[in-house]
Amino acid sequence: GQNIDQPTEMTATEGAIVQINCTYQTSGFNGLFWYQQHAGEAPTFLSYNVLDGLEEKGRFSSFLSRSKGYSYLLLKELQMKDSASYLCAGLDNDYKLSFGAGTTVTVRA
Amino acid sequence: ETGVTQTPRHLVMGMTNKKSLKCEQHLGHNAMYWYKQSAKKPLELMFVYNFKEQTENNSVPSRFSPECPNSSHLFLHLHTLQPEDSALYLCASSRVGDNTGELFFGEGSRLTVL
């Protein structure tokens, strides 16, 4: 199993940048996922990191440091539609996915 | 549209009722999952089926009974539930052997137990 910690809530202004941090503790590790979940909708895949470094996908980037047990999701040029919950999840050696409680991001005009 | 469909989307039941949640995936995946999502808590894995065989049961009370008749369909049978079982129940699927283990989720069934 794994422990996944992330902040509960974050607020930012439209057009700004927000960084959501995630720390994990694990006895085995096969990658780190970020999912986005809008209210009343299914979680949808955003990113997967298994090697150290930054993965960029348009306005969203995800970073991983395995030695520090740390990841972040960076949301740039925030839009109102980015208001959602962002779930950090770690994949263990048995390929089981453990989730954090999610970070609710609110984007204000 | 994620390719994973759950019904019903909303369900209200009394503690003595028996009901079932249904999940169907159209992605050709061979693993299916039930998760429980409560407010402000991490997603809790309940059951895992790989190739129709149950491979995980995370100490879930027997009032929750899963059924997987084939690799495309998954049910969660509910009976004599408690009010604390009120939550969003999410179904997910994945392809076993896929490098990333990415899950595809349905939109969930919102359950309220009175």
XYZ file of N, CA and C in Angstrom:
669
model
N 0.827 -1.211 0.000
C 0.000 0.000 0.000
C 0.850 1.244 0.000
N 0.208 2.402 -0.127
C 0.927 3.668 -0.182
C 0.164 4.733 0.578
N 0.853 5.771 1.061
C 0.237 6.969 1.607
C 0.444 8.099 0.621
N -0.638 8.752 0.263
C -0.588 9.834 -0.716
C -1.128 11.087 -0.044
N -0.339 12.169 -0.019
C -0.765 13.409 0.618
C -0.774 14.557 -0.375
N -1.844 15.307 -0.373
C -1.952 16.479 -1.232
C -2.844 17.502 -0.525
N -2.705 18.797 -0.860
C -3.526 19.806 -0.180
C -5.005 19.619 -0.506
N -5.837 20.089 0.404
C -7.280 19.903 0.236
C -7.869 20.865 -0.789
N -7.444 22.124 -0.710
C -8.039 23.137 -1.584
C -6.998 24.153 -2.031
N -7.213 24.697 -3.228
C -6.391 25.798 -3.730
C -7.291 26.719 -4.545
N -6.993 28.012 -4.480
C -7.747 28.999 -5.256
C -6.774 29.835 -6.055
N -7.133 30.130 -7.296
C -6.264 30.948 -8.139
C -7.123 31.762 -9.094
N -6.487 32.732 -9.721
C -7.182 33.639 -10.630
C -7.034 33.150 -12.071
N -8.043 33.404 -12.852
C -8.002 33.083 -14.277
C -6.746 33.663 -14.916
N -6.060 32.818 -15.698
C -4.840 33.261 -16.363
C -3.574 33.020 -15.557
N -3.725 32.689 -14.297
C -2.569 32.479 -13.420
C -2.043 31.048 -13.546
N -1.059 30.739 -12.679
C -0.468 29.404 -12.618
C -0.738 28.826 -11.230
N -1.037 27.548 -11.163
C -1.189 26.901 -9.863
C -0.388 25.595 -9.876
N 0.268 25.315 -8.758
C 1.053 24.096 -8.615
C 0.472 23.264 -7.484
N 0.082 22.043 -7.789
C -0.490 21.145 -6.787
C 0.574 20.107 -6.438
N 0.982 20.112 -5.174
C 2.026 19.197 -4.726
C 1.435 17.895 -4.211
N 2.198 16.836 -4.353
C 1.777 15.519 -3.884
C 3.006 14.787 -3.357
N 2.918 14.281 -2.138
C 3.996 13.450 -1.620
C 3.466 12.045 -1.408
N 4.342 11.083 -1.614
C 3.899 9.700 -1.472
C 4.937 8.898 -0.703
N 4.457 7.908 0.023
C 5.321 6.968 0.733
C 4.943 5.581 0.277
N 5.908 4.833 -0.160
C 5.612 3.538 -0.738
C 6.747 2.554 -0.498
N 6.381 1.283 -0.430
C 7.377 0.219 -0.339
C 7.723 -0.327 -1.722
N 7.011 0.114 -2.710
C 7.269 -0.238 -4.106
C 6.634 0.839 -4.969
N 7.160 1.043 -6.155
C 6.658 2.167 -6.950
C 6.750 1.843 -8.430
N 5.608 2.060 -9.117
C 5.590 1.835 -10.555
C 5.009 3.007 -11.312
N 4.977 4.163 -10.679
C 4.522 5.336 -11.409
C 3.532 6.166 -10.619
N 3.333 7.401 -11.083
C 2.492 8.370 -10.387
C 1.527 8.967 -11.411
N 0.253 8.924 -11.090
C -0.791 9.439 -11.972
C -1.388 10.726 -11.417
N -1.879 11.544 -12.326
C -2.769 12.653 -11.974
C -4.055 12.496 -12.780
N -5.188 12.620 -12.054
C -6.502 12.579 -12.674
C -7.217 13.892 -12.368
N -8.105 14.289 -13.263
C -8.975 15.448 -13.061
C -10.411 14.951 -12.912
N -11.119 15.520 -11.942
C -12.513 15.123 -11.747
C -13.368 16.364 -11.553
N -14.221 16.670 -12.534
C -15.199 17.730 -12.378
C -16.355 17.205 -11.555
N -17.028 18.110 -10.859
C -18.132 17.739 -9.980
C -19.175 16.937 -10.761
N -19.538 15.780 -10.220
C -20.558 14.955 -10.846
C -20.098 14.172 -12.061
N -18.802 14.188 -12.326
C -18.295 13.486 -13.508
C -17.237 12.449 -13.137
N -16.854 11.640 -14.125
C -15.837 10.623 -13.905
C -14.448 11.251 -13.804
N -13.573 10.683 -12.975
C -12.161 11.100 -13.031
C -11.604 10.783 -14.426
N -10.816 11.693 -14.980
C -10.204 11.456 -16.291
C -8.692 11.619 -16.187
N -7.986 10.802 -16.922
C -6.534 10.745 -16.893
C -5.916 12.047 -17.392
N -4.933 12.549 -16.635
C -4.181 13.723 -17.078
C -2.741 13.361 -17.440
N -2.072 12.626 -16.522
C -0.652 12.378 -16.760
C -0.185 11.148 -16.005
N 0.947 10.628 -16.473
C 1.608 9.495 -15.828
C 3.102 9.746 -15.868
N 3.760 9.668 -14.705
C 5.218 9.807 -14.613
C 5.788 8.570 -13.950
N 6.832 8.014 -14.534
C 7.533 6.908 -13.879
C 9.024 7.224 -13.770
N 9.511 8.140 -14.597
C 10.901 8.583 -14.520
C 10.954 9.998 -13.963
N 12.077 10.337 -13.343
C 12.248 11.682 -12.804
C 12.172 12.722 -13.917
N 11.620 13.870 -13.569
C 11.621 14.963 -14.532
C 10.232 15.499 -14.799
N 10.179 16.372 -15.759
C 8.961 17.101 -16.095
C 8.375 16.576 -17.404
N 7.081 16.296 -17.383
C 6.348 15.910 -18.590
C 5.365 17.021 -18.898
N 5.473 17.585 -20.088
C 4.601 18.704 -20.442
C 3.564 18.263 -21.459
N 2.321 18.712 -21.192
C 1.221 18.401 -22.107
C 0.360 19.650 -22.223
N 0.689 20.503 -23.146
C -0.097 21.723 -23.309
C 0.016 22.603 -22.077
N -1.131 23.004 -21.517
C -1.112 23.889 -20.354
C -0.793 23.152 -19.061
N -0.827 21.812 -19.104
C -0.597 21.020 -17.900
C 0.765 20.343 -17.974
N 1.480 20.344 -16.843
C 2.762 19.647 -16.747
C 2.776 18.870 -15.445
N 3.487 17.755 -15.448
C 3.616 16.975 -14.218
C 5.090 16.652 -14.007
N 5.489 16.722 -12.740
C 6.884 16.532 -12.362
C 6.977 15.406 -11.351
N 8.078 14.642 -11.424
C 8.302 13.560 -10.470
C 9.741 13.578 -9.986
N 9.906 13.397 -8.667
C 11.214 13.126 -8.070
C 11.068 11.875 -7.231
N 11.597 10.776 -7.715
C 11.460 9.510 -6.989
C 12.266 9.510 -5.700
N 13.425 10.160 -5.696
C 14.253 10.167 -4.492
C 13.577 10.939 -3.365
N 12.754 11.910 -3.714
C 12.062 12.710 -2.696
C 10.628 12.237 -2.467
N 10.159 11.278 -3.229
C 8.769 10.837 -3.077
C 7.807 11.986 -3.322
N 8.032 12.716 -4.388
C 7.343 13.998 -4.589
C 6.951 14.165 -6.047
N 5.765 14.715 -6.237
C 5.301 15.058 -7.575
C 4.531 16.363 -7.494
N 4.451 17.063 -8.603
C 3.513 18.189 -8.674
C 2.864 18.236 -10.032
N 1.669 18.815 -10.036
C 0.930 19.090 -11.264
C 0.880 20.597 -11.418
N 1.313 21.077 -12.549
C 1.365 22.513 -12.815
C 0.305 22.856 -13.851
N -0.575 23.759 -13.481
C -1.621 24.205 -14.405
C -1.321 25.647 -14.794
N -1.093 25.886 -16.062
C -0.749 27.228 -16.531
C -1.929 27.859 -17.260
N -1.896 29.204 -17.355
C -2.941 29.954 -18.071
C -4.328 29.444 -17.673
N -4.575 29.480 -16.383
C -5.791 28.892 -15.835
C -7.048 29.424 -16.522
N -7.978 28.499 -16.744
C -9.277 28.854 -17.298
C -10.354 28.421 -16.307
N -11.533 29.028 -16.439
C -12.619 28.708 -15.508
C -12.932 27.212 -15.532
N -12.812 26.597 -16.699
C -13.139 25.175 -16.822
C -12.145 24.269 -16.085
N -11.029 24.850 -15.618
C -10.043 24.059 -14.867
C -10.468 23.864 -13.411
N -11.535 24.537 -12.989
C -12.061 24.334 -11.638
C -12.536 22.887 -11.524
N -11.877 22.125 -10.651
C -12.142 20.693 -10.541
C -11.345 20.153 -9.359
N -11.526 18.865 -9.113
C -10.690 18.180 -8.136
C -9.584 17.453 -8.883
N -8.355 17.518 -8.357
C -7.208 16.877 -8.997
C -6.688 15.792 -8.062
N -6.681 14.573 -8.570
C -6.341 13.408 -7.764
C -4.950 12.916 -8.108
N -4.127 12.780 -7.088
C -2.792 12.187 -7.221
C -2.916 10.712 -6.858
N -2.277 9.831 -7.610
C -2.396 8.400 -7.345
C -1.074 7.702 -7.647
N -0.678 6.813 -6.753
C 0.568 6.082 -6.924
C 0.321 4.623 -7.241
N 1.135 4.071 -8.132
C 1.023 2.676 -8.554
C 2.118 1.880 -7.853
N 1.724 0.857 -7.088
C 2.736 0.120 -6.323
C 3.287 -1.061 -7.124
N 4.121 -1.857 -6.458
C 4.778 -2.963 -7.153
C 3.805 -4.016 -7.657
N 2.621 -4.096 -7.026
C 1.586 -5.031 -7.482
C 0.650 -4.382 -8.492
N 1.017 -3.210 -8.960
C 0.202 -2.455 -9.915
C -1.157 -2.102 -9.341
N -1.203 -1.863 -8.034
C -2.417 -1.349 -7.418
C -2.287 0.149 -7.285
N -3.374 0.859 -7.593
C -3.380 2.314 -7.583
C -3.974 2.811 -6.269
N -3.215 3.648 -5.549
C -3.707 4.262 -4.317
C -3.858 5.756 -4.542
N -4.988 6.300 -4.138
C -5.312 7.698 -4.416
C -5.143 8.580 -3.185
N -4.795 9.846 -3.409
C -4.919 10.875 -2.393
C -6.376 11.323 -2.324
N -6.649 12.203 -1.361
C -8.028 12.653 -1.156
C -8.465 13.681 -2.195
N -7.523 14.175 -2.992
C -7.873 15.138 -4.033
C -7.684 16.574 -3.588
N -7.322 17.428 -4.523
C -7.187 18.857 -4.291
C -8.240 19.580 -5.115
N -9.120 20.301 -4.454
C -10.148 21.066 -5.156
C -9.572 22.415 -5.557
N -9.498 22.648 -6.858
C -8.987 23.918 -7.375
C -10.167 24.765 -7.822
N -10.215 25.982 -7.313
C -11.251 26.937 -7.702
C -10.584 28.068 -8.463
N -11.044 28.308 -9.685
C -10.508 29.390 -10.510
C -11.489 30.548 -10.473
N -10.995 31.718 -10.073
C -11.834 32.907 -9.973
C -11.560 33.865 -11.126
N -12.604 34.544 -11.546
C -12.462 35.507 -12.659
C -11.643 36.713 -12.232
N -17.343 11.195 -22.478
C -17.629 9.762 -22.675
C -16.328 8.975 -22.506
N -16.266 8.175 -21.448
C -15.022 7.474 -21.145
C -15.031 6.041 -21.630
N -16.165 5.548 -22.121
C -16.278 4.152 -22.523
C -16.699 3.242 -21.391
N -16.936 3.814 -20.216
C -17.402 3.036 -19.061
C -18.724 3.653 -18.612
N -19.781 2.847 -18.626
C -21.131 3.336 -18.343
C -21.659 2.721 -17.058
N -22.161 3.577 -16.173
C -22.710 3.091 -14.913
C -24.175 3.458 -14.798
N -24.970 2.518 -14.276
C -26.376 2.782 -13.977
C -26.757 2.123 -12.649
N -27.673 2.729 -11.899
C -28.220 4.062 -12.121
C -27.223 5.134 -11.712
N -27.440 6.355 -12.111
C -26.556 7.451 -11.710
C -26.849 7.897 -10.279
N -28.098 7.745 -9.880
C -28.488 8.110 -8.520
C -29.388 7.014 -7.961
N -29.213 6.714 -6.681
C -30.013 5.670 -6.044
C -30.240 6.043 -4.586
N -31.511 5.988 -4.167
C -31.855 6.184 -2.766
C -32.488 4.892 -2.285
N -31.998 4.371 -1.181
C -32.555 3.124 -0.677
C -32.605 3.108 0.843
N -33.559 2.344 1.346
C -33.661 2.141 2.779
C -32.727 1.035 3.217
N -32.543 0.924 4.505
C -31.562 -0.037 5.023
C -31.984 -1.489 4.792
N -33.257 -1.717 4.520
C -33.698 -3.097 4.318
C -33.837 -3.458 2.840
N -33.606 -2.504 1.964
C -33.763 -2.767 0.525
C -32.630 -3.610 -0.040
N -32.908 -4.187 -1.204
C -31.865 -4.828 -2.009
C -31.847 -4.159 -3.378
N -30.680 -3.694 -3.791
C -30.543 -3.057 -5.092
C -29.207 -3.477 -5.706
N -29.033 -3.146 -6.973
C -27.770 -3.462 -7.649
C -27.293 -2.282 -8.480
N -25.987 -2.104 -8.505
C -25.354 -1.141 -9.397
C -24.756 -1.912 -10.565
N -24.835 -1.294 -11.749
C -24.331 -1.967 -12.942
C -23.258 -1.124 -13.617
N -22.275 -1.814 -14.174
C -21.197 -1.151 -14.905
C -20.921 -1.932 -16.177
N -20.738 -1.204 -17.270
C -20.414 -1.838 -18.541
C -19.293 -1.056 -19.214
N -18.271 -1.771 -19.702
C -17.191 -1.076 -20.401
C -17.124 -1.541 -21.858
N -16.874 -0.566 -22.739
C -16.864 -0.801 -24.182
C -15.465 -0.610 -24.758
N -14.456 -0.864 -23.933
C -13.076 -0.554 -24.311
C -12.240 -1.786 -24.591
N -12.834 -2.966 -24.452
C -12.066 -4.194 -24.655
C -11.084 -4.481 -23.542
N -11.299 -3.879 -22.380
C -10.408 -4.114 -21.241
C -10.705 -5.454 -20.575
N -9.747 -5.928 -19.777
C -9.924 -7.228 -19.128
C -9.836 -7.153 -17.603
N -9.797 -5.961 -17.049
C -9.831 -5.800 -15.593
C -10.875 -4.748 -15.251
N -11.653 -5.012 -14.203
C -12.675 -4.066 -13.772
C -12.605 -3.907 -12.259
N -13.015 -2.715 -11.791
C -12.820 -2.317 -10.396
C -14.070 -1.619 -9.857
N -14.291 -1.768 -8.563
C -15.240 -0.911 -7.843
C -14.453 -0.082 -6.826
N -14.699 1.244 -6.850
C -14.148 2.157 -5.875
C -15.287 2.865 -5.147
N -15.029 3.217 -3.882
C -15.957 4.048 -3.118
C -15.323 5.422 -2.940
N -16.097 6.471 -3.247
C -15.599 7.835 -3.072
C -16.504 8.586 -2.105
N -15.962 8.901 -0.923
C -16.674 9.700 0.075
C -16.062 11.088 0.102
N -16.855 12.054 0.531
C -16.400 13.450 0.536
C -15.116 13.606 1.345
N -14.168 14.307 0.749
C -12.903 14.658 1.399
C -12.037 13.463 1.766
N -12.336 12.295 1.211
C -11.539 11.101 1.498
C -10.959 10.541 0.208
N -9.846 9.813 0.301
C -9.300 9.186 -0.913
C -10.245 8.145 -1.468
N -10.139 7.931 -2.760
C -10.849 6.817 -3.369
C -10.427 5.513 -2.686
N -11.415 4.715 -2.304
C -11.125 3.436 -1.650
C -11.400 2.294 -2.624
N -10.373 1.490 -2.877
C -10.556 0.330 -3.735
C -11.348 -0.728 -2.976
N -12.427 -1.232 -3.609
C -13.262 -2.254 -2.977
C -12.965 -3.636 -3.559
N -13.125 -3.758 -4.858
C -12.981 -5.061 -5.521
C -12.251 -4.890 -6.845
N -11.506 -5.960 -7.213
C -10.839 -6.005 -8.507
C -11.145 -7.344 -9.159
N -11.462 -7.294 -10.432
C -11.635 -8.510 -11.223
C -10.673 -8.458 -12.405
N -9.837 -9.499 -12.531
C -8.975 -9.664 -13.701
C -9.479 -10.864 -14.481
N -9.796 -10.661 -15.744
C -10.302 -11.758 -16.580
C -11.451 -12.497 -15.867
N -12.367 -11.744 -15.297
C -13.573 -12.244 -14.632
C -13.309 -12.898 -13.276
N -12.081 -13.023 -12.864
C -11.773 -13.628 -11.568
C -11.486 -12.538 -10.532
N -12.095 -12.681 -9.359
C -11.869 -11.670 -8.332
C -10.475 -11.833 -7.766
N -9.687 -10.773 -7.829
C -8.313 -10.833 -7.336
C -8.094 -9.929 -6.139
N -9.088 -9.142 -5.773
C -8.923 -8.222 -4.654
C -10.265 -8.021 -3.971
N -10.231 -8.120 -2.653
C -11.397 -7.788 -1.839
C -10.843 -7.097 -0.601
N -10.937 -5.780 -0.590
C -10.270 -5.004 0.450
C -11.091 -4.941 1.734
N -11.336 -6.109 2.344
C -12.050 -6.154 3.624
C -13.380 -5.413 3.549
N -14.070 -5.620 2.451
C -15.354 -4.946 2.262
C -16.437 -5.761 2.975
N -17.357 -5.087 3.705
C -18.433 -5.825 4.400
C -19.252 -6.675 3.433
N -19.780 -7.766 3.942
C -20.501 -8.710 3.085
C -21.822 -8.146 2.567
N -22.260 -7.002 3.082
C -23.481 -6.390 2.543
C -23.245 -5.836 1.125
N -21.977 -5.798 0.706
C -21.628 -5.481 -0.681
C -21.180 -6.775 -1.354
N -21.832 -7.143 -2.443
C -21.530 -8.399 -3.108
C -21.290 -8.139 -4.591
N -20.048 -8.305 -5.080
C -19.781 -8.050 -6.494
C -20.078 -9.271 -7.356
N -20.318 -8.997 -8.634
C -20.519 -10.071 -9.608
C -19.933 -9.628 -10.934
N -19.167 -10.497 -11.562
C -18.558 -10.176 -12.853
C -18.834 -11.321 -13.816
N -19.950 -11.270 -14.552
C -20.315 -12.383 -15.436
C -19.422 -12.503 -16.665
N -18.841 -11.407 -17.112
C -17.899 -11.441 -18.238
C -17.006 -10.205 -18.130
N -16.026 -10.102 -18.997
C -15.021 -9.039 -18.838
C -15.558 -7.651 -19.169
N -16.815 -7.570 -19.662
C -17.381 -6.262 -20.001
C -18.382 -5.752 -18.984
N -18.842 -6.615 -18.089
C -19.902 -6.240 -17.159
C -19.493 -6.505 -15.716
N -19.890 -5.591 -14.854
C -19.597 -5.712 -13.430
C -20.805 -5.186 -12.664
N -21.187 -5.931 -11.627
C -22.310 -5.523 -10.789
C -21.840 -5.387 -9.340
N -22.566 -4.556 -8.603
C -22.368 -4.486 -7.158
C -23.751 -4.616 -6.529
N -23.983 -5.770 -5.896
C -25.266 -6.034 -5.257
C -25.237 -5.503 -3.825
N -26.301 -4.807 -3.461
C -26.361 -4.099 -2.182
C -27.526 -4.624 -1.352
N -27.290 -4.932 -0.081
C -28.399 -5.324 0.786
C -28.082 -4.990 2.232
N -29.117 -4.590 2.939
C -29.041 -4.176 4.359
C -27.900 -3.208 4.587
N -27.859 -2.153 3.744
C -26.795 -1.162 3.885
C -27.030 -0.257 5.087
N -25.974 0.472 5.456
C -26.008 1.414 6.566
C -25.901 2.844 6.020
N -26.378 3.825 6.770
C -26.269 5.215 6.296
C -24.837 5.621 5.949
N -23.835 5.078 6.642
C -22.442 5.440 6.348
C -21.958 4.883 5.013
N -22.770 4.039 4.379
C -22.427 3.526 3.053
C -22.799 4.518 1.954
N -23.477 5.593 2.326
C -23.820 6.628 1.343
C -22.534 7.223 0.784
N -22.398 7.184 -0.534
C -21.161 7.645 -1.184
C -21.363 7.578 -2.688
N -20.325 7.969 -3.408
C -20.284 7.795 -4.862
C -19.521 6.510 -5.143
N -20.122 5.594 -5.876
C -19.468 4.331 -6.209
C -19.033 4.403 -7.668
N -17.726 4.293 -7.851
C -17.131 4.431 -9.176
C -16.665 3.078 -9.691
N -17.002 2.815 -10.923
C -16.500 1.638 -11.620
C -15.361 2.088 -12.529
N -14.376 1.239 -12.703
C -13.266 1.553 -13.602
C -12.828 0.292 -14.321
N -12.147 0.481 -15.441
C -11.592 -0.668 -16.160
C -10.182 -0.331 -16.616
N -9.419 -1.373 -16.907
C -8.062 -1.198 -17.429
C -7.686 -2.436 -18.234
N -6.553 -2.312 -18.935
C -6.067 -3.456 -19.703
C -4.914 -4.087 -18.935
N -5.060 -5.307 -18.486
C -3.986 -6.009 -17.782
C -2.818 -6.177 -18.735
N -1.611 -5.834 -18.238
C -0.419 -5.932 -19.074
C -0.059 -4.611 -19.720
N -0.955 -3.645 -19.629
C -0.677 -2.299 -20.114
C 0.414 -1.702 -19.224
N 1.418 -1.072 -19.814
C 2.567 -0.573 -19.049
C 2.176 0.382 -17.932
N 1.183 1.234 -18.179
C 0.881 2.277 -17.211
C -0.195 1.882 -16.212
N -1.009 0.894 -16.526
C -2.090 0.549 -15.615
C -3.152 1.618 -15.515
N -3.274 2.460 -16.556
C -4.234 3.563 -16.513
C -5.647 3.048 -16.350
N -6.390 3.702 -15.455
C -7.787 3.367 -15.220
C -8.697 4.297 -16.000
N -9.779 3.736 -16.509
C -10.826 4.514 -17.157
C -12.065 4.387 -16.272
N -12.574 5.523 -15.818
C -13.661 5.532 -14.848
C -15.003 5.808 -15.498
N -16.056 5.230 -14.896
C -17.409 5.656 -15.190
C -17.732 6.899 -14.373
N -18.913 7.457 -14.606
C -19.295 8.694 -13.921
C -19.839 8.450 -12.517
N -20.006 7.198 -12.153
C -20.359 6.891 -10.785
C -21.852 6.753 -10.540
N -22.165 6.036 -9.482
C -23.547 5.919 -8.989
C -23.588 6.543 -7.611
N -24.366 7.616 -7.476
C -24.481 8.314 -6.194
C -25.510 7.589 -5.347
N -25.067 6.986 -4.246
C -25.940 6.183 -3.389
C -26.242 6.923 -2.098
N -27.512 6.996 -1.748
C -27.940 7.552 -0.473
C -28.730 6.482 0.269
N -28.279 6.162 1.468
C -28.952 5.158 2.301
C -29.670 5.883 3.441
N -30.969 5.695 3.498
C -31.764 6.402 4.521
C -31.940 5.540 5.765
